[in-house]
Coordinates of C-alpha atoms in Angstrom, one line a residue:
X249 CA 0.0 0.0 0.0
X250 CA 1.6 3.4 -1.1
X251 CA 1.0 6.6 1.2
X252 CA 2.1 10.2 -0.2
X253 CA 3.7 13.5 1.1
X254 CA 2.4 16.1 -0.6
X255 CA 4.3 20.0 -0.5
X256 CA 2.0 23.1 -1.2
X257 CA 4.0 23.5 -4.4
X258 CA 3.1 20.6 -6.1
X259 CA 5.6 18.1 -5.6
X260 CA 4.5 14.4 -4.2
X261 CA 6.9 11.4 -2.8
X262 CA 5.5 8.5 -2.8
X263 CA 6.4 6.0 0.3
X264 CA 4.3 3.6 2.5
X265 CA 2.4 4.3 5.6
X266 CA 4.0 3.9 9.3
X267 CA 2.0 4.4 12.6
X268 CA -1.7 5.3 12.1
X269 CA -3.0 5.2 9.0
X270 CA -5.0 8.4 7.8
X271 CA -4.3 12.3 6.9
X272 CA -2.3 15.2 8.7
X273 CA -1.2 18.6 7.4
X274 CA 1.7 20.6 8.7
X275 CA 4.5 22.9 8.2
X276 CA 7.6 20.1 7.0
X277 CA 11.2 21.0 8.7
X278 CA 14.2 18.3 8.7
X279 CA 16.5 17.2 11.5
X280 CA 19.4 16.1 10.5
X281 CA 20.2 14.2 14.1
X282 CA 21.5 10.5 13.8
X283 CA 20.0 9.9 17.1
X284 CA 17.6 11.0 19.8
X285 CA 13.9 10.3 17.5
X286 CA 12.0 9.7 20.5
X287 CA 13.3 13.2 21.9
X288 CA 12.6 14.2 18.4
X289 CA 8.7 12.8 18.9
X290 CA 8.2 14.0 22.3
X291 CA 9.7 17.8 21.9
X292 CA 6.6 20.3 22.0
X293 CA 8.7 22.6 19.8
X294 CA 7.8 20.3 16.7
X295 CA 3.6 21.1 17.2
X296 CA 2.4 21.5 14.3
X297 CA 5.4 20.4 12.2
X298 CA 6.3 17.2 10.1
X299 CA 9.2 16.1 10.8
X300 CA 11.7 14.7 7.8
X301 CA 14.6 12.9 9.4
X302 CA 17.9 12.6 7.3
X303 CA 19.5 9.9 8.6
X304 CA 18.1 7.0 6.7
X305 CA 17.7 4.1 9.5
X306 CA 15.0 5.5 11.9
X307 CA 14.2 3.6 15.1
X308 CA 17.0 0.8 15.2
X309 CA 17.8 0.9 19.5
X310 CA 13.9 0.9 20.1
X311 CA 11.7 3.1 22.1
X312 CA 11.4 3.5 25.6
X313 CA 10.1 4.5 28.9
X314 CA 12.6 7.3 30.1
X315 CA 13.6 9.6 27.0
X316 CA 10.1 11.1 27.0
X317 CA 10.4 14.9 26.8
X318 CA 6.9 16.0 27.0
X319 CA 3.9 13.9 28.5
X320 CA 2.9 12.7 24.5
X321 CA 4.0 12.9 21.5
X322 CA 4.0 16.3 19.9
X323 CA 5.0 16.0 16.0
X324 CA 2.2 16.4 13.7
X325 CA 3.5 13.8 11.1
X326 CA 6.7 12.2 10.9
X327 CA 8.8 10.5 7.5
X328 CA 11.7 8.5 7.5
X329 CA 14.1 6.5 4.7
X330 CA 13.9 3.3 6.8
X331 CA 12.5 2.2 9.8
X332 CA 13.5 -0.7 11.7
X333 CA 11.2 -3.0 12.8
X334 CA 14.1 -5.7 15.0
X335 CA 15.6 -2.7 17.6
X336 CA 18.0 -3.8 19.4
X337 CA 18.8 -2.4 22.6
X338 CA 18.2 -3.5 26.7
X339 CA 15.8 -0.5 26.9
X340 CA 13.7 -0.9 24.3
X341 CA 10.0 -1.3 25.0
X342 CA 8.6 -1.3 21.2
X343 CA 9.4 -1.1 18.0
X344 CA 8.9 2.4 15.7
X345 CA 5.7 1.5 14.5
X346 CA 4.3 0.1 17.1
X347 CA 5.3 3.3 19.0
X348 CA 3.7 5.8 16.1
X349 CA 0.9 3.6 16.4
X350 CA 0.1 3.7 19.6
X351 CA 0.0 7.5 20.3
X352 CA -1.5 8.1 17.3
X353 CA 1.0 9.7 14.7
X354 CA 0.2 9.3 11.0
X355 CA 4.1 8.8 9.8
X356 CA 5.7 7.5 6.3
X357 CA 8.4 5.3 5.2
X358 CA 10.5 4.7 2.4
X359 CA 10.6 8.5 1.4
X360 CA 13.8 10.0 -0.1
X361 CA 14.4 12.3 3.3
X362 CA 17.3 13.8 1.5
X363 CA 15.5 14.8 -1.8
X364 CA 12.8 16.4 0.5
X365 CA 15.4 18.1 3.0
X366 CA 17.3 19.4 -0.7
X367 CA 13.4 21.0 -1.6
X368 CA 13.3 22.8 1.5
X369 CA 16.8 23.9 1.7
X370 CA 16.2 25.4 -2.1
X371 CA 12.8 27.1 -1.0
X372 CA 12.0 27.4 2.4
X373 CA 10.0 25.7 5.0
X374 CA 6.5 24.8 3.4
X375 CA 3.4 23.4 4.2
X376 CA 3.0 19.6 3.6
X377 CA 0.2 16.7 4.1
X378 CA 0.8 13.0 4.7
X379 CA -2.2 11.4 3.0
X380 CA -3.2 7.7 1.3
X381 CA -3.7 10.5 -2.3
X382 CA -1.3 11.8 -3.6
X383 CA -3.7 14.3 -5.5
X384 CA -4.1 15.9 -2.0
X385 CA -3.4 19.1 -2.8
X386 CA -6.6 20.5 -2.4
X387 CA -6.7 19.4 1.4
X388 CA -3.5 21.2 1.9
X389 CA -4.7 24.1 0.5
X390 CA -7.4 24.0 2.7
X391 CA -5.5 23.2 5.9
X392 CA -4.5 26.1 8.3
X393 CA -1.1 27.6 7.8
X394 CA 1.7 26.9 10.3
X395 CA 2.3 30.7 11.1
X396 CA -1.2 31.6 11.8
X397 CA -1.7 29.4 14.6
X398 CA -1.3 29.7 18.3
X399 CA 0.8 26.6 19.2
X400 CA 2.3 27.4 22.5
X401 CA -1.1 27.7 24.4
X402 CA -1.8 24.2 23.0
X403 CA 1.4 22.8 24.4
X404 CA 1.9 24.7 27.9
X405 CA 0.8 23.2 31.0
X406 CA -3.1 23.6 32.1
X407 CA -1.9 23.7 35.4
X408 CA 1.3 24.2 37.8
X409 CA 3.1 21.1 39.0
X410 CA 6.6 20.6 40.6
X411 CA 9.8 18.9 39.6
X412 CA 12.4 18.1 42.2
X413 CA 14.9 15.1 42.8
X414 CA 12.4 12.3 42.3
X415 CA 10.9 14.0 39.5
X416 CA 7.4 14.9 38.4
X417 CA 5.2 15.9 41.4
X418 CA 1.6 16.6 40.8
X419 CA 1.4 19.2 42.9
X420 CA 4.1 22.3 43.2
X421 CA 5.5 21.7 46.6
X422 CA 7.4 24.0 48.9
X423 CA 10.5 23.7 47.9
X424 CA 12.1 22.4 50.9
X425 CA 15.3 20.9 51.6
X426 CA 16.5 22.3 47.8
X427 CA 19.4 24.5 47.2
X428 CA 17.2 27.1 45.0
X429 CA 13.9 27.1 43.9
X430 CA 12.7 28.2 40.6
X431 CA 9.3 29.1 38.5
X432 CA 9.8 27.9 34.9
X433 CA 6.8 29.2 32.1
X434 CA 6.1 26.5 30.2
X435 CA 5.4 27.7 26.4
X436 CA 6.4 23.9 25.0
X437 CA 9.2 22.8 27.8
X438 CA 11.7 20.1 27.4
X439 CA 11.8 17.9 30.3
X440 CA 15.5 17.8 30.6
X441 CA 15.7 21.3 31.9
X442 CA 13.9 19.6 34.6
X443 CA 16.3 17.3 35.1
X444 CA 19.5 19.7 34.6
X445 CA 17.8 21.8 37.4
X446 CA 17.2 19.2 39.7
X447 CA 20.6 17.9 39.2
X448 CA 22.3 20.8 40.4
X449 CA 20.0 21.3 43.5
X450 CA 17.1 23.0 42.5
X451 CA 13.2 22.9 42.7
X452 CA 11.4 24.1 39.9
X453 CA 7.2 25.1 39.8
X454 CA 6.2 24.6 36.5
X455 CA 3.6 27.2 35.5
X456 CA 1.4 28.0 32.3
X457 CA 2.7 30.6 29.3
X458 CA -0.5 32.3 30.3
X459 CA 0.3 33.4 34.3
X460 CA 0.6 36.5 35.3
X461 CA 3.7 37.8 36.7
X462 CA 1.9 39.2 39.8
X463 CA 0.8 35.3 40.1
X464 CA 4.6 34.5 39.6
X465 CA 6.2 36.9 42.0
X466 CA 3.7 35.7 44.6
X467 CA 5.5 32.2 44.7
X468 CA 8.8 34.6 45.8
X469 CA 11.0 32.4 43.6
X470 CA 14.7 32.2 43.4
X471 CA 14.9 32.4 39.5
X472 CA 12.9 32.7 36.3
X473 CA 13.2 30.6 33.6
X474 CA 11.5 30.8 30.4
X475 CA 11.1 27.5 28.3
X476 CA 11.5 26.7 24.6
X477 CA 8.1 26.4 22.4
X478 CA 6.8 26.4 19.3
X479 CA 5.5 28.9 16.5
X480 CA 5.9 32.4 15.7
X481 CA 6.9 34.6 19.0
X482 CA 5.6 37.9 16.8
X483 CA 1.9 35.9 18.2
X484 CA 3.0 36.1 21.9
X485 CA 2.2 39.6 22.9
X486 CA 0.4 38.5 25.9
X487 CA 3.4 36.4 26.9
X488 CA 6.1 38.8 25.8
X489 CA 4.5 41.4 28.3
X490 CA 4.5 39.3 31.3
X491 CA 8.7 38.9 30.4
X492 CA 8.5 42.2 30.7
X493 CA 7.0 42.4 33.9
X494 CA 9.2 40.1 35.1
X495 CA 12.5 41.3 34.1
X496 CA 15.0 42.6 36.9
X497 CA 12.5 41.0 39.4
X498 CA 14.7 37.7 39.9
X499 CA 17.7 36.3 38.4
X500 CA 16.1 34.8 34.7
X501 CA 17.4 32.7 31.9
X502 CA 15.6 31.7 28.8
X503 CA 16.4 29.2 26.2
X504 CA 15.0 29.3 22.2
X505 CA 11.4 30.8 22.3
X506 CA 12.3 32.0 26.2
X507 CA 15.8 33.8 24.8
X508 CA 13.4 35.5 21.9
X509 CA 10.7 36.5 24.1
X510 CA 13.5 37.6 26.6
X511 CA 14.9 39.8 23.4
X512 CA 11.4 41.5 22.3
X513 CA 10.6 42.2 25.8
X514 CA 13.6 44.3 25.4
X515 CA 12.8 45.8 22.2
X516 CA 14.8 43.4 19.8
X517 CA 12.3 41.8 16.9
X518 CA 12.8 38.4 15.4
X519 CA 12.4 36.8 12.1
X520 CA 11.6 33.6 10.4
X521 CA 14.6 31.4 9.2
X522 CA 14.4 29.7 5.5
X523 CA 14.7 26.5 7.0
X524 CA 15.2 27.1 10.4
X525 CA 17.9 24.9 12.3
X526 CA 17.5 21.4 13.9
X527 CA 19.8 18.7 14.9
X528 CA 22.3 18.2 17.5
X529 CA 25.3 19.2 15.2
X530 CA 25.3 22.9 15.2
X531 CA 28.5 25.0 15.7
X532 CA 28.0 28.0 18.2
X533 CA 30.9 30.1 19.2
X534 CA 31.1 31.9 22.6
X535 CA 32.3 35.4 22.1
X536 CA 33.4 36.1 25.1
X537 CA 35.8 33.2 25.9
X538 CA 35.9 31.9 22.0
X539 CA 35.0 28.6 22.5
X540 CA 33.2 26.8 19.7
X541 CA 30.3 24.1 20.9
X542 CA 28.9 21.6 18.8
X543 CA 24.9 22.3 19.7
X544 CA 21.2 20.8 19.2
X545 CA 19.1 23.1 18.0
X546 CA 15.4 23.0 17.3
X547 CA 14.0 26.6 15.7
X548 CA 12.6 27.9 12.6
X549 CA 12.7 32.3 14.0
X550 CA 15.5 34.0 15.3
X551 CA 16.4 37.4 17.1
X552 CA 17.9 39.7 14.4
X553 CA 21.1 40.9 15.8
X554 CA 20.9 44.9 14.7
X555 CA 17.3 45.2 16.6
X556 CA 19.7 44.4 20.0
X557 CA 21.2 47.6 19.4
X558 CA 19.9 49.8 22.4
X559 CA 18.1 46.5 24.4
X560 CA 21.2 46.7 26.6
X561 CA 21.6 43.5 25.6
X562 CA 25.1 41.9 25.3
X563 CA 25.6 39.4 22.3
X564 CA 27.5 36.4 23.2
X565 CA 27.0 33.8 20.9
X566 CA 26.6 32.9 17.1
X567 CA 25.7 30.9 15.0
X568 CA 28.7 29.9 12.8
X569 CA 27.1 28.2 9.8
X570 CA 25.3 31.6 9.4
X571 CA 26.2 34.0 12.0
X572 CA 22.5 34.5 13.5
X573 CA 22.4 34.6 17.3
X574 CA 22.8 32.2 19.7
X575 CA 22.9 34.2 22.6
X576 CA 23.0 37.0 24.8
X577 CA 23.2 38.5 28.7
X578 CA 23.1 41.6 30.8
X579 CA 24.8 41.7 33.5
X580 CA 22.6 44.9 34.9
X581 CA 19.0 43.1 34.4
X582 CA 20.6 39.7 35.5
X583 CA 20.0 37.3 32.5
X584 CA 21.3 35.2 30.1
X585 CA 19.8 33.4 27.1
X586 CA 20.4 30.9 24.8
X587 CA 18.8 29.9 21.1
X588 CA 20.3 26.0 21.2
X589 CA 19.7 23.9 23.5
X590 CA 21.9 23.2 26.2
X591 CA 20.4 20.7 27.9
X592 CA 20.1 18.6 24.9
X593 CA 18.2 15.5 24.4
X594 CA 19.4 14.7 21.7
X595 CA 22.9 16.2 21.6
X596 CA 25.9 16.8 22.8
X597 CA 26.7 17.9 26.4
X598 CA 29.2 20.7 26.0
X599 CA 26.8 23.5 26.9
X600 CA 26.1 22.3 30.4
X601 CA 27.4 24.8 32.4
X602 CA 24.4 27.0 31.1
X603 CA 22.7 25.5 33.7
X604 CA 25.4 25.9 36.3
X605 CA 25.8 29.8 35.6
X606 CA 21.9 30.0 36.0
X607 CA 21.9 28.3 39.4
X608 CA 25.3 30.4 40.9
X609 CA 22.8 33.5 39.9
X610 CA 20.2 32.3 42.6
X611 CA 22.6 31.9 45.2
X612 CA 24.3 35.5 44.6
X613 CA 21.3 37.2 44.4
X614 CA 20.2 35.6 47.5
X615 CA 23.3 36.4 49.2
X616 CA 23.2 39.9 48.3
X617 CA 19.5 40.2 49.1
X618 CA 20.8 39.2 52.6
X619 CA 23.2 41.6 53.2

């Protein structure tokens, strides 16, 4: 049985249907990771998106019970060369189908990845449908565009809940017994920011994109930190106004959608990407110590770097396949940001200390707030 992918422009590959059978539409990016598709599946960042992965062996170590990043999976579609249907590995719970199945995901196989990634690398991210026609164009047509929807109030939390030590808690908990405490917003979050936090000590509150930051202050946290997320941050007003609020207030770091919001709280502006970045093999180069990091990334906007002009906002990192930024701090408002990812999952580990930084903050300011 054949199953298509179908581009707004015309063009249709043909491959066979994995997971649920049936229809989705969505805006078609490419990761260009080896590893890490379950991270991949579970990242809220890819709402709304179809995910093309370039590697051509998808799924061969299995799926399992602890590399969940999100509570379900969060990709609109996904397409892959091959997928293997023997994993082998002592984790492994299911096999790739089985697991695309199961939650639901209509996905394809046996699609030239690299023919499709080449497409979008010529002409920009586009719209796309996963459908048993491959005359689906008029569905597509039909289907909502990627940048006119609201995905991060789709993928933030309906309610707060705590992360310590032992991990999820359903409810947020004192943070008792913990080196710092810390409110994160969720606009899409990774769990592993969790887990870097509690790592090093602290408690974090989880809270929805949609909390005030009177609500916020009233927990008298530690630190801030804003989350990655999906979509267009140009539709976050709401959201970008309550970073405002909440600038200067407590120590605050923000990674991807947090480091832009941070930015146009400011008064920097951001724009969409051709084809955005995503995979864990991104070179970003500290300016201040000029140390180069190999980086996972997972964004189609970025912040462009002459709007920081007169944010009071320091640039520290770039982007050295294309120079965009990766990040920046000020020293006088007591943040620092990030575009990558440095908590990974997938990816390497060489940003780390992101987290450490972010934690030393909390205990200076309380220190000082002491005196």
């Amino acid at each position: 049985m054949s199953a298509y992918l179908v581009l707004e422009d015309g063009t249709v590959f043909e491959g066979h249907p994995l997971g649920k059978s049936g229809s989705v539409a969505g805006e078609v990016v490419f990761n260009t990771g080896m590893t890490g598709y379950q991270e991949v599946l579970t990242d809220p960042s890819y709402a709304g998106q179809i995910v093309v992965m370039t590697y051509p062996l998808i799924g061969n170590y299995g799926l399992n019970r602890d590399d969940f990043e999100s509570s379900r999976v969060q990709v609109a579609g996904f397409v892959v060369l091959e997928d293997c249907d023997a994993p082998s590995n002592w984790r492994a719970r299911s096999a790739l189908h089985d697991f695309l199945a199961e939650h639901g995901v209509v996905a394809l196989s046996g699609i030239d990845t690299r023919a499709v990634t080449l497409k979008i690398r010529e002409h920009g991210a586009l719209m796309g449908m996963i459908s048993e026609r491959p005359n689906a164009i008029d569905a597509l047509q039909s289907a909502p565009r990627y940048d006119d929807q609201d995905f991060v109030y789709q993928v933030t939390t309906s309610k707060p809940y705590g992360w310590g030590r032992y991990g999820y808690e359903t409810e947020p908990g004192d943070g008792k017994g913990y080196k710092a405490r810390a409110v994160v917003l969720d606009c899409g979050l990774k769990w592993n920011i969790l887990r870097r936090l509690a790592g090093l000590g602290v408690h974090s509150t989880v809270v929805p994109a949609t909390m005030s930051a009177d609500e916020i202050l009233e927990m008298n946290p530690d630190g801030l930190f804003l989350s990655p997320g999906p979509g267009d941050p140009d539709r976050l007003d709401d959201v970008v106004s309550t970073v405002r609020d909440l600038i200067g207030k407590r120590p605050m770091a923000g990674i991807c959608l947090g480091h832009q919001m941070i930015c146009k709280a400011l008064g920097a502006q951001t724009y969409k990407l051709k084809f955005g970045h995503r995979g864990s093999n991104h070179p970003v180069k500290d300016l201040k110590t000029g140390r180069i990091a190999i980086t996972s990334q997972n964004h189609g906007y970025a912040v462009d770097v002459e709007s920081l002009k007169g944010t009071g906002l320091e640039l520290t990192h770039i982007q050295l396949n294309d120079g965009t930024v990766e990040g920046v701090e000020s020293e006088e408002l007591n943040l620092t940001t990030l575009q990558y990812h440095p908590e990974a999952a997938p990816g390497p580990w060489d940003s780390r200390p992101f987290f450490e930084r972010f934690v030393q903050s909390m205990d200076k300011s309380k220190q000082e707030s002491q005196v």
